[in-house]
Short mmCIF file of N, CA and C in Angstrom, two decimals:
data_model
loop_
_atom_site.label_atom_id
_atom_site.label_comp_id
_atom_site.label_asym_id
_atom_site.label_seq_id
_atom_site.Cartn_x
_atom_site.Cartn_y
_atom_site.Cartn_z
N GLY A 1 0.83 -1.17 0.00
CA GLY A 1 -0.05 0.01 -0.04
C GLY A 1 0.82 1.31 -0.02
N ILE A 2 0.20 2.36 -0.24
CA ILE A 2 0.90 3.71 -0.19
C ILE A 2 0.90 4.21 1.24
N ASN A 3 2.06 4.52 1.73
CA ASN A 3 2.35 4.99 2.99
C ASN A 3 3.18 6.40 2.74
N ASN A 4 3.54 6.99 3.81
CA ASN A 4 4.30 8.06 3.76
C ASN A 4 5.60 7.85 4.58
N LEU A 5 6.09 6.62 4.39
CA LEU A 5 7.37 6.41 5.19
C LEU A 5 8.52 6.94 4.43
N GLY A 6 9.44 7.54 5.21
CA GLY A 6 10.48 8.12 4.53
C GLY A 6 11.85 7.98 5.27
N GLY A 7 12.90 8.75 4.81
CA GLY A 7 14.22 8.60 5.36
C GLY A 7 14.84 7.49 4.65
N GLU A 8 16.06 7.21 5.32
CA GLU A 8 16.82 6.01 4.70
C GLU A 8 16.28 4.82 5.00
N LEU A 9 16.52 3.79 4.37
CA LEU A 9 16.09 2.30 4.58
C LEU A 9 16.96 1.95 5.82
N PRO A 10 16.31 1.38 6.78
CA PRO A 10 17.05 1.07 8.00
C PRO A 10 18.00 -0.10 7.83
N SER A 11 19.18 0.07 8.37
CA SER A 11 20.14 -1.10 8.27
C SER A 11 19.64 -2.20 9.11
N TRP A 12 18.81 -2.10 10.10
CA TRP A 12 18.44 -3.28 10.90
C TRP A 12 17.66 -4.19 10.10
N PHE A 13 17.16 -3.89 8.91
CA PHE A 13 16.33 -4.80 8.01
C PHE A 13 17.34 -6.06 7.93
N GLY A 14 18.63 -5.94 8.01
CA GLY A 14 19.50 -7.10 7.83
C GLY A 14 19.44 -8.08 8.97
N TYR A 15 18.80 -7.80 10.12
CA TYR A 15 18.67 -8.66 11.15
C TYR A 15 17.45 -9.56 10.99
N LEU A 16 16.71 -9.28 9.93
CA LEU A 16 15.27 -10.09 9.72
C LEU A 16 15.84 -11.30 8.80
N HIS A 17 16.52 -12.31 9.45
CA HIS A 17 17.04 -13.32 8.67
C HIS A 17 15.90 -14.27 8.07
N LYS A 18 14.69 -14.24 8.57
CA LYS A 18 13.80 -15.23 8.12
C LYS A 18 12.80 -14.47 7.05
N LEU A 19 12.90 -13.24 6.86
CA LEU A 19 11.95 -12.49 6.22
C LEU A 19 12.09 -12.92 4.69
N GLN A 20 10.97 -13.24 4.04
CA GLN A 20 10.88 -13.74 2.67
C GLN A 20 10.52 -12.68 1.65
N GLN A 21 9.66 -11.68 2.01
CA GLN A 21 9.29 -10.62 1.15
C GLN A 21 9.30 -9.35 1.89
N LEU A 22 9.83 -8.36 1.22
CA LEU A 22 9.93 -7.01 1.68
C LEU A 22 9.38 -6.02 0.58
N THR A 23 8.25 -5.44 0.86
CA THR A 23 7.73 -4.45 0.00
C THR A 23 7.53 -3.19 0.59
N LEU A 24 8.19 -2.14 0.00
CA LEU A 24 8.24 -0.87 0.51
C LEU A 24 7.99 0.23 -0.65
N SER A 25 7.28 -0.23 -1.64
CA SER A 25 6.93 0.64 -2.76
C SER A 25 6.05 1.83 -2.48
N ASN A 26 6.11 2.76 -3.23
CA ASN A 26 5.22 4.02 -2.99
C ASN A 26 5.35 4.56 -1.73
N ASN A 27 6.65 4.94 -1.35
CA ASN A 27 6.89 5.69 -0.10
C ASN A 27 7.78 6.83 -0.43
N SER A 28 8.55 7.21 0.53
CA SER A 28 9.43 8.44 0.32
C SER A 28 10.78 8.08 0.88
N PHE A 29 11.15 6.81 0.64
CA PHE A 29 12.47 6.35 1.18
C PHE A 29 13.58 7.04 0.27
N SER A 30 14.67 7.46 0.92
CA SER A 30 15.79 8.11 0.13
C SER A 30 17.07 7.56 0.60
N GLY A 31 18.20 8.11 0.18
CA GLY A 31 19.48 7.61 0.47
C GLY A 31 19.74 6.35 -0.32
N SER A 32 20.86 5.60 0.10
CA SER A 32 21.30 4.44 -0.68
C SER A 32 20.77 3.18 0.05
N LEU A 33 20.87 2.01 -0.71
CA LEU A 33 20.46 0.76 -0.28
C LEU A 33 21.56 0.32 0.79
N PRO A 34 21.16 -0.07 1.94
CA PRO A 34 22.06 -0.58 2.90
C PRO A 34 22.58 -1.92 2.64
N PRO A 35 23.90 -2.24 2.57
CA PRO A 35 24.46 -3.48 2.27
C PRO A 35 23.90 -4.59 3.16
N SER A 36 23.51 -4.18 4.42
CA SER A 36 23.06 -5.19 5.39
C SER A 36 21.77 -5.91 4.92
N ILE A 37 21.02 -5.38 3.86
CA ILE A 37 19.88 -6.21 3.33
C ILE A 37 20.42 -7.61 2.87
N SER A 38 21.70 -7.63 2.43
CA SER A 38 22.11 -8.87 1.86
C SER A 38 22.24 -10.09 2.99
N ASN A 39 22.12 -9.67 4.19
CA ASN A 39 22.08 -10.64 5.42
C ASN A 39 20.75 -11.36 5.41
N MET A 40 19.78 -10.83 4.62
CA MET A 40 18.34 -11.41 4.67
C MET A 40 18.35 -12.73 3.83
N SER A 41 19.11 -13.75 4.36
CA SER A 41 19.27 -14.90 3.54
C SER A 41 18.08 -15.67 2.93
N LYS A 42 16.93 -15.43 3.46
CA LYS A 42 15.64 -16.06 3.04
C LYS A 42 14.84 -15.17 2.17
N LEU A 43 15.34 -13.96 1.82
CA LEU A 43 14.57 -13.00 1.08
C LEU A 43 14.39 -13.54 -0.33
N GLU A 44 13.07 -13.62 -0.74
CA GLU A 44 12.69 -14.11 -2.08
C GLU A 44 12.21 -12.85 -2.95
N SER A 45 11.77 -11.82 -2.30
CA SER A 45 11.15 -10.80 -3.13
C SER A 45 11.39 -9.43 -2.40
N LEU A 46 11.90 -8.54 -3.22
CA LEU A 46 12.31 -7.08 -2.76
C LEU A 46 11.68 -6.17 -3.77
N TRP A 47 10.65 -5.41 -3.29
CA TRP A 47 9.92 -4.35 -4.03
C TRP A 47 10.17 -3.03 -3.49
N LEU A 48 10.87 -2.25 -4.32
CA LEU A 48 11.14 -0.75 -3.73
C LEU A 48 10.78 0.37 -4.80
N THR A 49 9.66 0.03 -5.62
CA THR A 49 9.35 0.94 -6.65
C THR A 49 8.81 2.23 -6.10
N ASP A 50 8.88 3.33 -6.86
CA ASP A 50 8.47 4.66 -6.56
C ASP A 50 8.97 5.15 -5.13
N ASN A 51 10.27 5.26 -4.98
CA ASN A 51 10.83 5.95 -3.93
C ASN A 51 11.83 6.88 -4.46
N SER A 52 12.79 7.33 -3.54
CA SER A 52 13.83 8.18 -4.07
C SER A 52 15.17 7.65 -3.66
N ILE A 53 15.28 6.24 -3.79
CA ILE A 53 16.56 5.62 -3.47
C ILE A 53 17.64 5.86 -4.53
N GLU A 54 18.80 6.23 -4.16
CA GLU A 54 19.82 6.70 -5.06
C GLU A 54 21.07 5.79 -4.90
N GLY A 55 21.99 6.19 -5.74
CA GLY A 55 23.36 5.46 -5.66
C GLY A 55 23.28 4.18 -6.39
N THR A 56 24.15 3.18 -5.95
CA THR A 56 24.30 2.00 -6.72
C THR A 56 23.71 0.84 -5.77
N ILE A 57 23.57 -0.35 -6.35
CA ILE A 57 23.21 -1.48 -5.60
C ILE A 57 24.57 -2.06 -5.03
N PRO A 58 24.48 -2.34 -3.68
CA PRO A 58 25.69 -2.88 -3.09
C PRO A 58 26.10 -4.25 -3.69
N ILE A 59 27.36 -4.53 -3.78
CA ILE A 59 27.79 -5.82 -4.41
C ILE A 59 27.48 -6.97 -3.38
N GLU A 60 27.11 -6.68 -2.23
CA GLU A 60 26.76 -7.67 -1.25
C GLU A 60 25.38 -8.39 -1.75
N PHE A 61 24.54 -7.60 -2.55
CA PHE A 61 23.23 -8.24 -2.91
C PHE A 61 23.49 -9.44 -3.72
N GLN A 62 24.68 -9.72 -4.18
CA GLN A 62 24.87 -11.08 -4.84
C GLN A 62 24.77 -12.27 -3.92
N ASN A 63 24.74 -11.93 -2.60
CA ASN A 63 24.57 -13.02 -1.62
C ASN A 63 23.21 -13.34 -1.34
N LEU A 64 22.25 -12.69 -1.91
CA LEU A 64 20.82 -13.03 -1.71
C LEU A 64 20.43 -14.20 -2.60
N HIS A 65 20.92 -15.35 -2.18
CA HIS A 65 20.80 -16.54 -3.05
C HIS A 65 19.50 -17.10 -3.14
N SER A 66 18.40 -16.68 -2.37
CA SER A 66 17.04 -16.99 -2.50
C SER A 66 16.23 -16.06 -3.36
N LEU A 67 16.77 -14.94 -3.67
CA LEU A 67 15.88 -13.83 -4.47
C LEU A 67 15.40 -14.29 -5.69
N LYS A 68 14.17 -14.11 -5.91
CA LYS A 68 13.45 -14.47 -7.07
C LYS A 68 13.01 -13.15 -7.76
N ILE A 69 12.58 -12.15 -6.95
CA ILE A 69 12.08 -11.02 -7.57
C ILE A 69 12.77 -9.77 -6.94
N LEU A 70 13.26 -8.92 -7.92
CA LEU A 70 14.13 -7.68 -7.51
C LEU A 70 13.45 -6.53 -8.39
N ILE A 71 12.58 -5.66 -7.84
CA ILE A 71 11.96 -4.69 -8.57
C ILE A 71 12.25 -3.29 -7.80
N ILE A 72 13.11 -2.57 -8.48
CA ILE A 72 13.46 -1.26 -8.00
C ILE A 72 13.22 -0.19 -9.11
N ASP A 73 11.98 -0.07 -9.52
CA ASP A 73 11.59 0.76 -10.63
C ASP A 73 11.38 2.25 -9.98
N ARG A 74 11.47 3.21 -10.93
CA ARG A 74 11.18 4.52 -10.68
C ARG A 74 11.89 5.04 -9.30
N ASN A 75 13.32 5.01 -9.38
CA ASN A 75 13.97 5.58 -8.28
C ASN A 75 15.09 6.36 -8.93
N GLN A 76 16.21 6.55 -8.18
CA GLN A 76 17.28 7.39 -8.61
C GLN A 76 18.50 6.64 -8.60
N LEU A 77 18.44 5.34 -8.85
CA LEU A 77 19.68 4.60 -8.90
C LEU A 77 20.60 5.07 -10.03
N SER A 78 21.86 5.09 -9.85
CA SER A 78 22.74 5.62 -10.85
C SER A 78 23.96 4.66 -10.76
N GLY A 79 24.85 4.93 -11.79
CA GLY A 79 26.07 4.12 -11.92
C GLY A 79 25.85 3.07 -12.88
N PRO A 80 26.85 2.12 -12.99
CA PRO A 80 26.73 1.09 -14.01
C PRO A 80 25.57 0.20 -13.68
N LEU A 81 25.04 -0.58 -14.67
CA LEU A 81 24.10 -1.69 -14.51
C LEU A 81 24.69 -2.67 -13.55
N PRO A 82 23.91 -2.98 -12.48
CA PRO A 82 24.48 -3.79 -11.31
C PRO A 82 24.58 -5.30 -11.89
N LEU A 83 25.47 -5.62 -12.50
CA LEU A 83 25.62 -7.03 -13.11
C LEU A 83 25.59 -8.12 -12.12
N HIS A 84 26.15 -7.69 -10.94
CA HIS A 84 26.22 -8.75 -9.79
C HIS A 84 24.83 -9.20 -9.42
N THR A 85 23.74 -8.50 -9.59
CA THR A 85 22.40 -8.98 -9.31
C THR A 85 21.85 -9.87 -10.40
N PHE A 86 22.63 -10.09 -11.45
CA PHE A 86 22.23 -11.05 -12.50
C PHE A 86 22.92 -12.41 -12.35
N ASN A 87 23.41 -12.61 -11.30
CA ASN A 87 24.17 -13.88 -11.05
C ASN A 87 23.33 -14.78 -9.98
N ILE A 88 22.22 -14.35 -9.70
CA ILE A 88 21.38 -15.10 -8.64
C ILE A 88 20.49 -16.10 -9.48
N SER A 89 20.80 -17.35 -9.37
CA SER A 89 20.05 -18.32 -10.35
C SER A 89 18.71 -18.42 -10.17
N TRP A 90 18.08 -18.13 -9.11
CA TRP A 90 16.75 -18.30 -8.77
C TRP A 90 15.84 -17.11 -9.41
N GLN A 91 16.55 -16.03 -9.91
CA GLN A 91 15.80 -14.87 -10.33
C GLN A 91 14.76 -15.05 -11.33
N GLU A 92 13.59 -14.73 -11.03
CA GLU A 92 12.45 -14.75 -12.07
C GLU A 92 12.16 -13.40 -12.67
N SER A 93 12.29 -12.30 -11.85
CA SER A 93 12.02 -10.93 -12.33
C SER A 93 13.11 -9.92 -11.80
N ILE A 94 13.66 -9.27 -12.79
CA ILE A 94 14.66 -8.17 -12.47
C ILE A 94 14.19 -6.87 -13.18
N SER A 95 13.97 -5.86 -12.48
CA SER A 95 13.46 -4.62 -12.99
C SER A 95 14.11 -3.47 -12.39
N PHE A 96 14.70 -2.61 -13.17
CA PHE A 96 15.36 -1.31 -12.80
C PHE A 96 14.78 -0.29 -13.76
N ASN A 97 13.57 -0.33 -14.10
CA ASN A 97 12.94 0.68 -15.07
C ASN A 97 13.03 2.00 -14.56
N ASN A 98 13.30 3.06 -15.27
CA ASN A 98 13.22 4.37 -14.87
C ASN A 98 14.25 4.81 -13.77
N ASN A 99 15.32 4.59 -14.07
CA ASN A 99 16.47 5.02 -13.08
C ASN A 99 17.46 5.67 -13.93
N SER A 100 18.74 5.83 -13.52
CA SER A 100 19.79 6.44 -14.24
C SER A 100 21.01 5.55 -14.43
N LEU A 101 20.69 4.28 -14.80
CA LEU A 101 21.84 3.33 -14.79
C LEU A 101 22.43 3.36 -16.30
N PHE A 102 23.69 3.10 -16.42
CA PHE A 102 24.44 3.12 -17.70
C PHE A 102 25.25 1.89 -17.89
N GLY A 103 25.68 1.72 -19.14
CA GLY A 103 26.55 0.47 -19.40
C GLY A 103 25.95 -0.17 -20.47
N ILE A 104 26.56 -1.47 -20.76
CA ILE A 104 25.97 -2.23 -21.82
C ILE A 104 25.38 -3.64 -21.21
N LEU A 105 24.69 -4.25 -21.95
CA LEU A 105 24.23 -5.61 -21.60
C LEU A 105 25.25 -6.52 -22.14
N PRO A 106 26.01 -7.26 -21.23
CA PRO A 106 27.06 -8.08 -21.85
C PRO A 106 26.42 -9.41 -22.37
N ASP A 107 27.36 -10.08 -23.19
CA ASP A 107 26.94 -11.25 -23.97
C ASP A 107 26.56 -12.33 -22.96
N ASN A 108 27.17 -12.41 -21.73
CA ASN A 108 26.86 -13.42 -20.72
C ASN A 108 25.69 -13.20 -19.82
N ILE A 109 24.92 -12.12 -20.06
CA ILE A 109 23.86 -11.67 -19.18
C ILE A 109 22.93 -12.74 -18.80
N CYS A 110 22.60 -13.74 -19.51
CA CYS A 110 21.60 -14.79 -19.37
C CYS A 110 22.26 -16.12 -18.73
N ASP A 111 23.57 -16.02 -18.73
CA ASP A 111 24.31 -17.31 -18.31
C ASP A 111 23.73 -17.90 -16.99
N GLY A 112 23.46 -17.19 -16.05
CA GLY A 112 23.03 -17.63 -14.74
C GLY A 112 21.52 -17.45 -14.40
N LEU A 113 20.66 -17.20 -15.48
CA LEU A 113 19.41 -16.75 -15.31
C LEU A 113 18.34 -17.56 -16.12
N GLN A 114 18.41 -18.81 -15.85
CA GLN A 114 17.63 -19.81 -16.57
C GLN A 114 16.17 -19.65 -16.17
N LYS A 115 15.78 -19.12 -15.07
CA LYS A 115 14.42 -19.00 -14.62
C LYS A 115 13.82 -17.65 -14.84
N LEU A 116 14.56 -16.76 -15.44
CA LEU A 116 14.07 -15.22 -15.69
C LEU A 116 12.94 -15.21 -16.60
N THR A 117 11.85 -14.54 -16.15
CA THR A 117 10.66 -14.40 -16.98
C THR A 117 10.46 -12.98 -17.30
N PHE A 118 10.99 -12.06 -16.53
CA PHE A 118 10.66 -10.58 -16.61
C PHE A 118 12.11 -9.75 -16.54
N LEU A 119 12.41 -9.05 -17.53
CA LEU A 119 13.61 -8.12 -17.50
C LEU A 119 13.09 -6.75 -17.94
N GLY A 120 13.16 -5.87 -16.89
CA GLY A 120 12.76 -4.46 -17.01
C GLY A 120 13.90 -3.53 -17.01
N LEU A 121 14.33 -2.94 -18.21
CA LEU A 121 15.53 -1.98 -18.09
C LEU A 121 15.12 -0.64 -18.84
N THR A 122 13.85 -0.48 -18.96
CA THR A 122 13.31 0.75 -19.67
C THR A 122 13.67 2.02 -18.98
N GLY A 123 14.04 3.05 -19.75
CA GLY A 123 14.09 4.43 -19.12
C GLY A 123 15.45 4.60 -18.41
N ASN A 124 16.51 4.02 -18.95
CA ASN A 124 17.87 4.20 -18.28
C ASN A 124 18.75 4.91 -19.41
N SER A 125 20.02 4.68 -19.17
CA SER A 125 21.03 5.21 -20.17
C SER A 125 21.92 4.19 -20.71
N LEU A 126 21.29 2.95 -20.99
CA LEU A 126 22.10 1.88 -21.49
C LEU A 126 22.49 2.03 -22.91
N THR A 127 23.71 1.48 -23.34
CA THR A 127 24.23 1.73 -24.68
C THR A 127 24.65 0.35 -25.27
N GLY A 128 25.23 0.37 -26.44
CA GLY A 128 25.69 -0.67 -27.14
C GLY A 128 24.61 -1.39 -27.84
N GLN A 129 24.90 -2.52 -28.29
CA GLN A 129 23.97 -3.30 -28.98
C GLN A 129 23.25 -4.41 -28.06
N ILE A 130 21.94 -4.65 -28.48
CA ILE A 130 21.28 -5.74 -27.76
C ILE A 130 21.89 -7.19 -28.02
N PRO A 131 22.39 -7.83 -27.03
CA PRO A 131 23.06 -9.00 -27.28
C PRO A 131 22.13 -10.13 -27.83
N SER A 132 22.58 -10.80 -28.87
CA SER A 132 21.83 -11.97 -29.39
C SER A 132 21.66 -13.04 -28.33
N THR A 133 22.62 -12.98 -27.38
CA THR A 133 22.62 -14.10 -26.30
C THR A 133 21.45 -13.96 -25.33
N LEU A 134 20.63 -12.94 -25.51
CA LEU A 134 19.47 -12.76 -24.65
C LEU A 134 18.45 -13.97 -24.84
N SER A 135 18.59 -14.60 -26.01
CA SER A 135 17.83 -15.85 -26.35
C SER A 135 18.07 -16.90 -25.32
N ARG A 136 19.20 -16.86 -24.62
CA ARG A 136 19.49 -17.85 -23.55
C ARG A 136 18.54 -17.67 -22.36
N CYS A 137 17.99 -16.58 -22.17
CA CYS A 137 16.94 -16.41 -21.06
C CYS A 137 15.67 -16.96 -21.76
N SER A 138 15.55 -18.22 -21.95
CA SER A 138 14.50 -18.88 -22.79
C SER A 138 13.26 -18.77 -22.22
N LEU A 139 12.99 -18.42 -20.94
CA LEU A 139 11.58 -18.36 -20.25
C LEU A 139 11.08 -16.90 -20.30
N LEU A 140 11.88 -16.00 -20.86
CA LEU A 140 11.41 -14.61 -20.84
C LEU A 140 10.01 -14.50 -21.38
N GLN A 141 9.14 -13.74 -20.64
CA GLN A 141 7.87 -13.42 -21.14
C GLN A 141 7.81 -11.92 -21.51
N VAL A 142 8.60 -11.20 -20.73
CA VAL A 142 8.54 -9.74 -20.89
C VAL A 142 9.98 -9.19 -21.02
N LEU A 143 10.32 -8.51 -22.09
CA LEU A 143 11.61 -7.86 -22.28
C LEU A 143 11.31 -6.43 -22.44
N SER A 144 11.78 -5.65 -21.60
CA SER A 144 11.50 -4.24 -21.67
C SER A 144 12.81 -3.41 -21.80
N LEU A 145 13.19 -2.90 -22.87
CA LEU A 145 14.40 -2.27 -23.10
C LEU A 145 14.22 -0.81 -23.77
N SER A 146 13.11 -0.36 -23.65
CA SER A 146 12.81 0.98 -24.41
C SER A 146 13.40 2.13 -23.67
N VAL A 147 13.53 3.17 -24.35
CA VAL A 147 13.97 4.53 -23.87
C VAL A 147 15.46 4.45 -23.23
N ASN A 148 16.32 3.90 -24.11
CA ASN A 148 17.77 3.83 -23.72
C ASN A 148 18.52 4.35 -25.00
N TYR A 149 19.82 3.88 -25.16
CA TYR A 149 20.56 4.35 -26.26
C TYR A 149 21.13 3.25 -27.03
N PHE A 150 20.37 2.11 -27.11
CA PHE A 150 20.93 0.91 -27.70
C PHE A 150 21.01 1.23 -29.33
N THR A 151 21.98 0.63 -29.96
CA THR A 151 22.20 0.90 -31.31
C THR A 151 22.34 -0.37 -31.95
N GLY A 152 22.49 -0.38 -33.29
CA GLY A 152 22.56 -1.57 -34.20
C GLY A 152 21.27 -2.26 -34.37
N PRO A 153 21.44 -3.51 -34.88
CA PRO A 153 20.21 -4.27 -35.26
C PRO A 153 19.48 -4.98 -34.10
N ILE A 154 18.32 -5.32 -34.44
CA ILE A 154 17.56 -6.22 -33.46
C ILE A 154 18.03 -7.58 -33.74
N PRO A 155 18.48 -8.26 -32.73
CA PRO A 155 18.94 -9.62 -33.01
C PRO A 155 17.91 -10.54 -33.51
N LYS A 156 18.17 -11.33 -34.53
CA LYS A 156 17.07 -12.34 -34.99
C LYS A 156 16.84 -13.35 -33.86
N GLU A 157 17.80 -13.61 -32.99
CA GLU A 157 17.66 -14.60 -31.98
C GLU A 157 16.52 -14.26 -30.96
N ILE A 158 16.17 -13.00 -30.87
CA ILE A 158 14.99 -12.68 -30.17
C ILE A 158 13.80 -13.51 -30.48
N GLY A 159 13.80 -13.90 -31.75
CA GLY A 159 12.66 -14.65 -32.30
C GLY A 159 12.60 -16.04 -31.70
N ASN A 160 13.76 -16.45 -31.05
CA ASN A 160 13.81 -17.79 -30.35
C ASN A 160 13.18 -17.91 -29.02
N LEU A 161 12.84 -16.60 -28.54
CA LEU A 161 12.07 -16.52 -27.13
C LEU A 161 10.62 -16.88 -27.35
N THR A 162 10.31 -18.13 -27.45
CA THR A 162 8.99 -18.55 -27.80
C THR A 162 7.91 -18.41 -26.63
N LYS A 163 8.38 -17.95 -25.38
CA LYS A 163 7.46 -17.63 -24.36
C LYS A 163 7.21 -16.14 -24.26
N LEU A 164 7.89 -15.34 -25.00
CA LEU A 164 7.87 -13.89 -25.02
C LEU A 164 6.47 -13.39 -25.38
N GLU A 165 5.84 -12.55 -24.46
CA GLU A 165 4.44 -12.05 -24.62
C GLU A 165 4.64 -10.63 -24.81
N LYS A 166 5.55 -9.95 -24.32
CA LYS A 166 5.60 -8.43 -24.42
C LYS A 166 7.05 -8.05 -24.72
N LEU A 167 7.38 -7.27 -25.70
CA LEU A 167 8.64 -6.83 -26.18
C LEU A 167 8.66 -5.33 -26.39
N TYR A 168 9.34 -4.50 -25.54
CA TYR A 168 9.42 -3.21 -25.70
C TYR A 168 10.79 -2.74 -26.11
N LEU A 169 10.98 -2.12 -27.16
CA LEU A 169 12.32 -1.67 -27.76
C LEU A 169 12.17 -0.23 -28.30
N GLY A 170 11.21 0.44 -28.09
CA GLY A 170 10.99 1.77 -28.62
C GLY A 170 11.94 2.85 -28.08
N THR A 171 12.12 3.87 -28.69
CA THR A 171 12.97 5.02 -28.28
C THR A 171 14.39 4.51 -28.06
N ASN A 172 14.98 4.03 -28.96
CA ASN A 172 16.44 3.69 -29.03
C ASN A 172 16.95 4.09 -30.33
N ASN A 173 18.12 3.60 -30.64
CA ASN A 173 18.72 4.00 -32.00
C ASN A 173 18.97 2.65 -32.66
N LEU A 174 17.88 1.87 -32.75
CA LEU A 174 18.06 0.65 -33.35
C LEU A 174 17.76 0.66 -34.94
N ARG A 175 18.23 -0.40 -35.62
CA ARG A 175 17.96 -0.40 -36.99
C ARG A 175 17.76 -1.87 -37.46
N GLY A 176 16.80 -2.19 -38.23
CA GLY A 176 16.50 -3.52 -38.86
C GLY A 176 16.86 -4.63 -37.85
N ARG A 177 17.36 -5.76 -38.55
CA ARG A 177 17.72 -6.86 -37.62
C ARG A 177 18.85 -7.45 -38.49
N LYS A 178 19.56 -8.39 -37.60
CA LYS A 178 20.73 -9.16 -38.17
C LYS A 178 20.24 -10.36 -39.14
#
């Protein structure tokens, strides 16, 4: 629900070792993400949409081995795309829509993500080409890459994503296909 909670996210969340879901969307949280969240070893779902969280995602988040859903849309995250969050094999949904992240999508982005069904990166400052290896995320149902600075062709391998229901590529610098 919508509250008016604000300030920085408390570091004591890290002591909630059995917590499985943390939803703090639609609030006024600011500051950076505390690394102590990575101590929540049972955390399966983290929703922080529509806050004012800034900075980068701590490297310690790669220790959230149970994480299935990571949604941090419409915040003020900055810095390079946090690729360490793409190494959690249980991930089903990763979404950093409408932040200020930059960098490229590496060719190995799907190597550890066999369960991924939702990838949201719309509204950032990502560059380079869309890698053909996204087809390795074979369970993808939603791929949202609009409003970035991607260049080059749309990889034909996207056509191998047979479970894909929604594909958003608008407002980039793409051309044709390979």
